[in-house]
mmCIF file of C-alpha atoms in Angstrom:
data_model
loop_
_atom_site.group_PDB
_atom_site.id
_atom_site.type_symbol
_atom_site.label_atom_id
_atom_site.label_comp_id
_atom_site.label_asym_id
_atom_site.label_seq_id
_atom_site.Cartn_x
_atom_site.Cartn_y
_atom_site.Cartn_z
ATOM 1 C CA UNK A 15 -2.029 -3.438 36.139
ATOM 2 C CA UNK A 16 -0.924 -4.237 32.448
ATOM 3 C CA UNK A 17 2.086 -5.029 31.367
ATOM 4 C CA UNK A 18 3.283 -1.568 30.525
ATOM 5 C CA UNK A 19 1.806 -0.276 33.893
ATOM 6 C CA UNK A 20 -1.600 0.959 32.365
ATOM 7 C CA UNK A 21 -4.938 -0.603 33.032
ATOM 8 C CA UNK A 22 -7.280 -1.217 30.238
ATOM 9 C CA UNK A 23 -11.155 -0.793 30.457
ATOM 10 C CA UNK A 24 -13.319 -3.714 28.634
ATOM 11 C CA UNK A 25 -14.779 -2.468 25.403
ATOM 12 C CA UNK A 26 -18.655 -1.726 26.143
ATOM 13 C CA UNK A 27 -19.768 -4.735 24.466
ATOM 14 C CA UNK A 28 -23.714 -2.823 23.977
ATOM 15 C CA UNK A 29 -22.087 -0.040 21.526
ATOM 16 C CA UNK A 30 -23.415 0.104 18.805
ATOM 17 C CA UNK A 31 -21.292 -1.689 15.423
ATOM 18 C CA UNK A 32 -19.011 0.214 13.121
ATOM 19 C CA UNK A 33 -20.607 0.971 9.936
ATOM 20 C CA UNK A 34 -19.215 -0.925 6.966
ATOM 21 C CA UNK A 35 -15.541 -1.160 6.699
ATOM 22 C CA UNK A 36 -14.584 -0.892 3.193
ATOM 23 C CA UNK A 37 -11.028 -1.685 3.414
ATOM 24 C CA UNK A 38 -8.880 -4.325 5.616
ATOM 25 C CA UNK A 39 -5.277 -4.561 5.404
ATOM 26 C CA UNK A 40 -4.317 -8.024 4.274
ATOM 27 C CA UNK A 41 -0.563 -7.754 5.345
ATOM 28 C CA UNK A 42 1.392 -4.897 7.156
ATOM 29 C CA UNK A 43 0.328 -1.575 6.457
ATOM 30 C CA UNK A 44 2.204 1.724 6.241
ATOM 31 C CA UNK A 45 0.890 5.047 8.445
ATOM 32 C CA UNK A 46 1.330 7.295 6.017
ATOM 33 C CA UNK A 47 2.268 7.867 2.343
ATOM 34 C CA UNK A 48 -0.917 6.045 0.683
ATOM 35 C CA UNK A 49 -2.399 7.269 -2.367
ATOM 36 C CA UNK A 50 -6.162 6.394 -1.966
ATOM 37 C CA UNK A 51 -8.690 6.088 -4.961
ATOM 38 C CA UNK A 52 -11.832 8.525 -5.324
ATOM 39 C CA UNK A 53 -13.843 6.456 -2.986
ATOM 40 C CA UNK A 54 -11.260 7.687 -0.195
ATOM 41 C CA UNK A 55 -9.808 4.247 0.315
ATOM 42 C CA UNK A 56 -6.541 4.578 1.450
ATOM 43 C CA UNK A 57 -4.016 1.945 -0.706
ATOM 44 C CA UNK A 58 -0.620 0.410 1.135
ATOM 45 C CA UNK A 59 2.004 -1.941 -0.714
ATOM 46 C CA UNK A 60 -0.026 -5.237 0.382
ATOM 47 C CA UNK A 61 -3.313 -6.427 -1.609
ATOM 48 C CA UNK A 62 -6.277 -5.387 0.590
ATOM 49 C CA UNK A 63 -9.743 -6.312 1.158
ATOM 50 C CA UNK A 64 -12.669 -4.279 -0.314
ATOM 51 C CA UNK A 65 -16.213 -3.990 0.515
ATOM 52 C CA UNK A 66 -17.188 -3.773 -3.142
ATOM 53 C CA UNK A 67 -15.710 -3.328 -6.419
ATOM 54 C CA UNK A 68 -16.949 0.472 -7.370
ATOM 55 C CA UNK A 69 -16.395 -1.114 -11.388
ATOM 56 C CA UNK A 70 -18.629 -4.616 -10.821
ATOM 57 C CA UNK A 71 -20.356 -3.897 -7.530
ATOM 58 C CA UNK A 72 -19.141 -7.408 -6.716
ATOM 59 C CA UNK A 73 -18.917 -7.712 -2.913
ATOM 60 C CA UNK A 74 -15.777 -9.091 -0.396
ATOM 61 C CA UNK A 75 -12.949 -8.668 -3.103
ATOM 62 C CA UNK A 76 -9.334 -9.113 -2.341
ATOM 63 C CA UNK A 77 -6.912 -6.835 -4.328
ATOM 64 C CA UNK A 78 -4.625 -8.278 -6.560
ATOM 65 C CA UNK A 79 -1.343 -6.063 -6.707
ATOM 66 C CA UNK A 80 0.876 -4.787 -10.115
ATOM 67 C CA UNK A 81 4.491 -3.341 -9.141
ATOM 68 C CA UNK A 82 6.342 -1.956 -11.974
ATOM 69 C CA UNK A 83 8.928 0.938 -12.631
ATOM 70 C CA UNK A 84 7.842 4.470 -14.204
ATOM 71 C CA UNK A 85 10.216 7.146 -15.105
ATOM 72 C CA UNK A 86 10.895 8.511 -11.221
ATOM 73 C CA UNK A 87 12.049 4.613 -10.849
ATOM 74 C CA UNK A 88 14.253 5.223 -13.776
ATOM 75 C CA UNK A 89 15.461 8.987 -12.746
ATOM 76 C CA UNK A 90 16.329 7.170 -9.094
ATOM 77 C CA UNK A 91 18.513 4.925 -11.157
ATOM 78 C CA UNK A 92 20.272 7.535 -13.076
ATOM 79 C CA UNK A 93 20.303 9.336 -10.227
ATOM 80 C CA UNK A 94 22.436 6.584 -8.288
ATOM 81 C CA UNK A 95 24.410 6.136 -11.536
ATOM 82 C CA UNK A 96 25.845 9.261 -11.104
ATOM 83 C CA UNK A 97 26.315 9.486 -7.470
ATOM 84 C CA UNK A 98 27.517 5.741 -7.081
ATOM 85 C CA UNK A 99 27.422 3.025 -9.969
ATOM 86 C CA UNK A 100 27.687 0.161 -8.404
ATOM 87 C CA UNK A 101 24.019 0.322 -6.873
ATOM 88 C CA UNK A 102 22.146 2.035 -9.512
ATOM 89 C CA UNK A 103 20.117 -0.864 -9.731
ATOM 90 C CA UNK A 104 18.660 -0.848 -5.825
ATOM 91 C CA UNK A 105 15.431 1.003 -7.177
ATOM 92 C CA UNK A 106 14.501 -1.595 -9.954
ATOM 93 C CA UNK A 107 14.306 -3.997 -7.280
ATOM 94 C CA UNK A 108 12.584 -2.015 -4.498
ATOM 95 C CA UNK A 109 8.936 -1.529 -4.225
ATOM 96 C CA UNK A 110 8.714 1.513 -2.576
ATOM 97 C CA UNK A 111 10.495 2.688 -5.735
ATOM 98 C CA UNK A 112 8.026 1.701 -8.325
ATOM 99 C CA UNK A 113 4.185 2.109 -9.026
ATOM 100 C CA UNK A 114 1.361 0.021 -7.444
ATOM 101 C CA UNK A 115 -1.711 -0.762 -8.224
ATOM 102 C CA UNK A 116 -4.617 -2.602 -6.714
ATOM 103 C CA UNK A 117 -6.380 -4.489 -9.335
ATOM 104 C CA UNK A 118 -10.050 -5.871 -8.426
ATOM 105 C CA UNK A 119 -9.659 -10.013 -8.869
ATOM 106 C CA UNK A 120 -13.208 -9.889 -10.364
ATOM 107 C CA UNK A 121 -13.925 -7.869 -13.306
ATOM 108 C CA UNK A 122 -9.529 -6.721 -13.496
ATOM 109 C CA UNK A 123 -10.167 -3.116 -13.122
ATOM 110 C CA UNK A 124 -7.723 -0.748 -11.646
ATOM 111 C CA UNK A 125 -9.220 0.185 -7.907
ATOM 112 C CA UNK A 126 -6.300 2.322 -6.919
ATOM 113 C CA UNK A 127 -2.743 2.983 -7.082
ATOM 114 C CA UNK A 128 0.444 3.937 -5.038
ATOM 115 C CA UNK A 129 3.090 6.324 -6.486
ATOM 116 C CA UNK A 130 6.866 5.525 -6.238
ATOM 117 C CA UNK A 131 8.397 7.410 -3.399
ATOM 118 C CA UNK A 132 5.316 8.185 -1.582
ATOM 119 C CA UNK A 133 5.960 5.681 1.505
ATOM 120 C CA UNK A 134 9.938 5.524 1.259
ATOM 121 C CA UNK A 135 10.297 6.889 5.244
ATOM 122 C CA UNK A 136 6.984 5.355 6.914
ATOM 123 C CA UNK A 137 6.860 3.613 10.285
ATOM 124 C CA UNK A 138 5.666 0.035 10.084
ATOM 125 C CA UNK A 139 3.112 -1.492 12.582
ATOM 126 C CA UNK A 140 2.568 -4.686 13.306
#
């Protein structure tokens, strides 16, 4: 019996292999509230791991990540100047409050991108 009081089967070890993966997670990864590209990749906060660049084809590229404000960053802050001053500059600082986008580390094209608010009340795993 496990450890939560379930029994686990061993994986049948003759099944076939997933097809190709074409993104991994690097670091924790939100549930919900990705913004995926056209290829139907599905983007988080973290740099990720591609299968290939759809720009330069090249193959096993890591993400490099670009945070920065846009105007619903800037509305949040007016927002919270009205409501309370003192923290109207919380969403300047917070991630989940600005744009994101996965740049390929090869040829420096934009992949994909996250919009600001779209994972503010996601569960974490891991």
């Amino acid at each position: 019996m496990g450890l939560f009081g379930t029994d686990y089967q061993n994986v049948d070890s003759t099944a076939p292999p997933l097809a190709s993966a074409t993104a991994i997670p690097v670091g924790k990864v939100t549930t919900e509230g990705h913004s995926s590209s056209p290829g139907g990749i599905e983007f988080g906060r973290q740099p990720m791991f591609i299968g290939t660049c759809p720009h330069c084809q090249h193959s096993g590229v890591t993400t490099r990540i670009k945070t920065y404000p846009v105007f619903e960053t800037w509305l949040a802050c007016g927002l919270l100047l009205l409501v309370f001053w003192p923290v109207c500059w919380v969403p300047l600082v917070t991630d989940t409050c600005k744009k994101t986008e996965h740049v390929c580390t090869q040829c420096e094209e934009m992949i994909g991108d996250v919009s600001p608010l779209s994972d503010c009340c996601v569960k974490r795993m891991g």
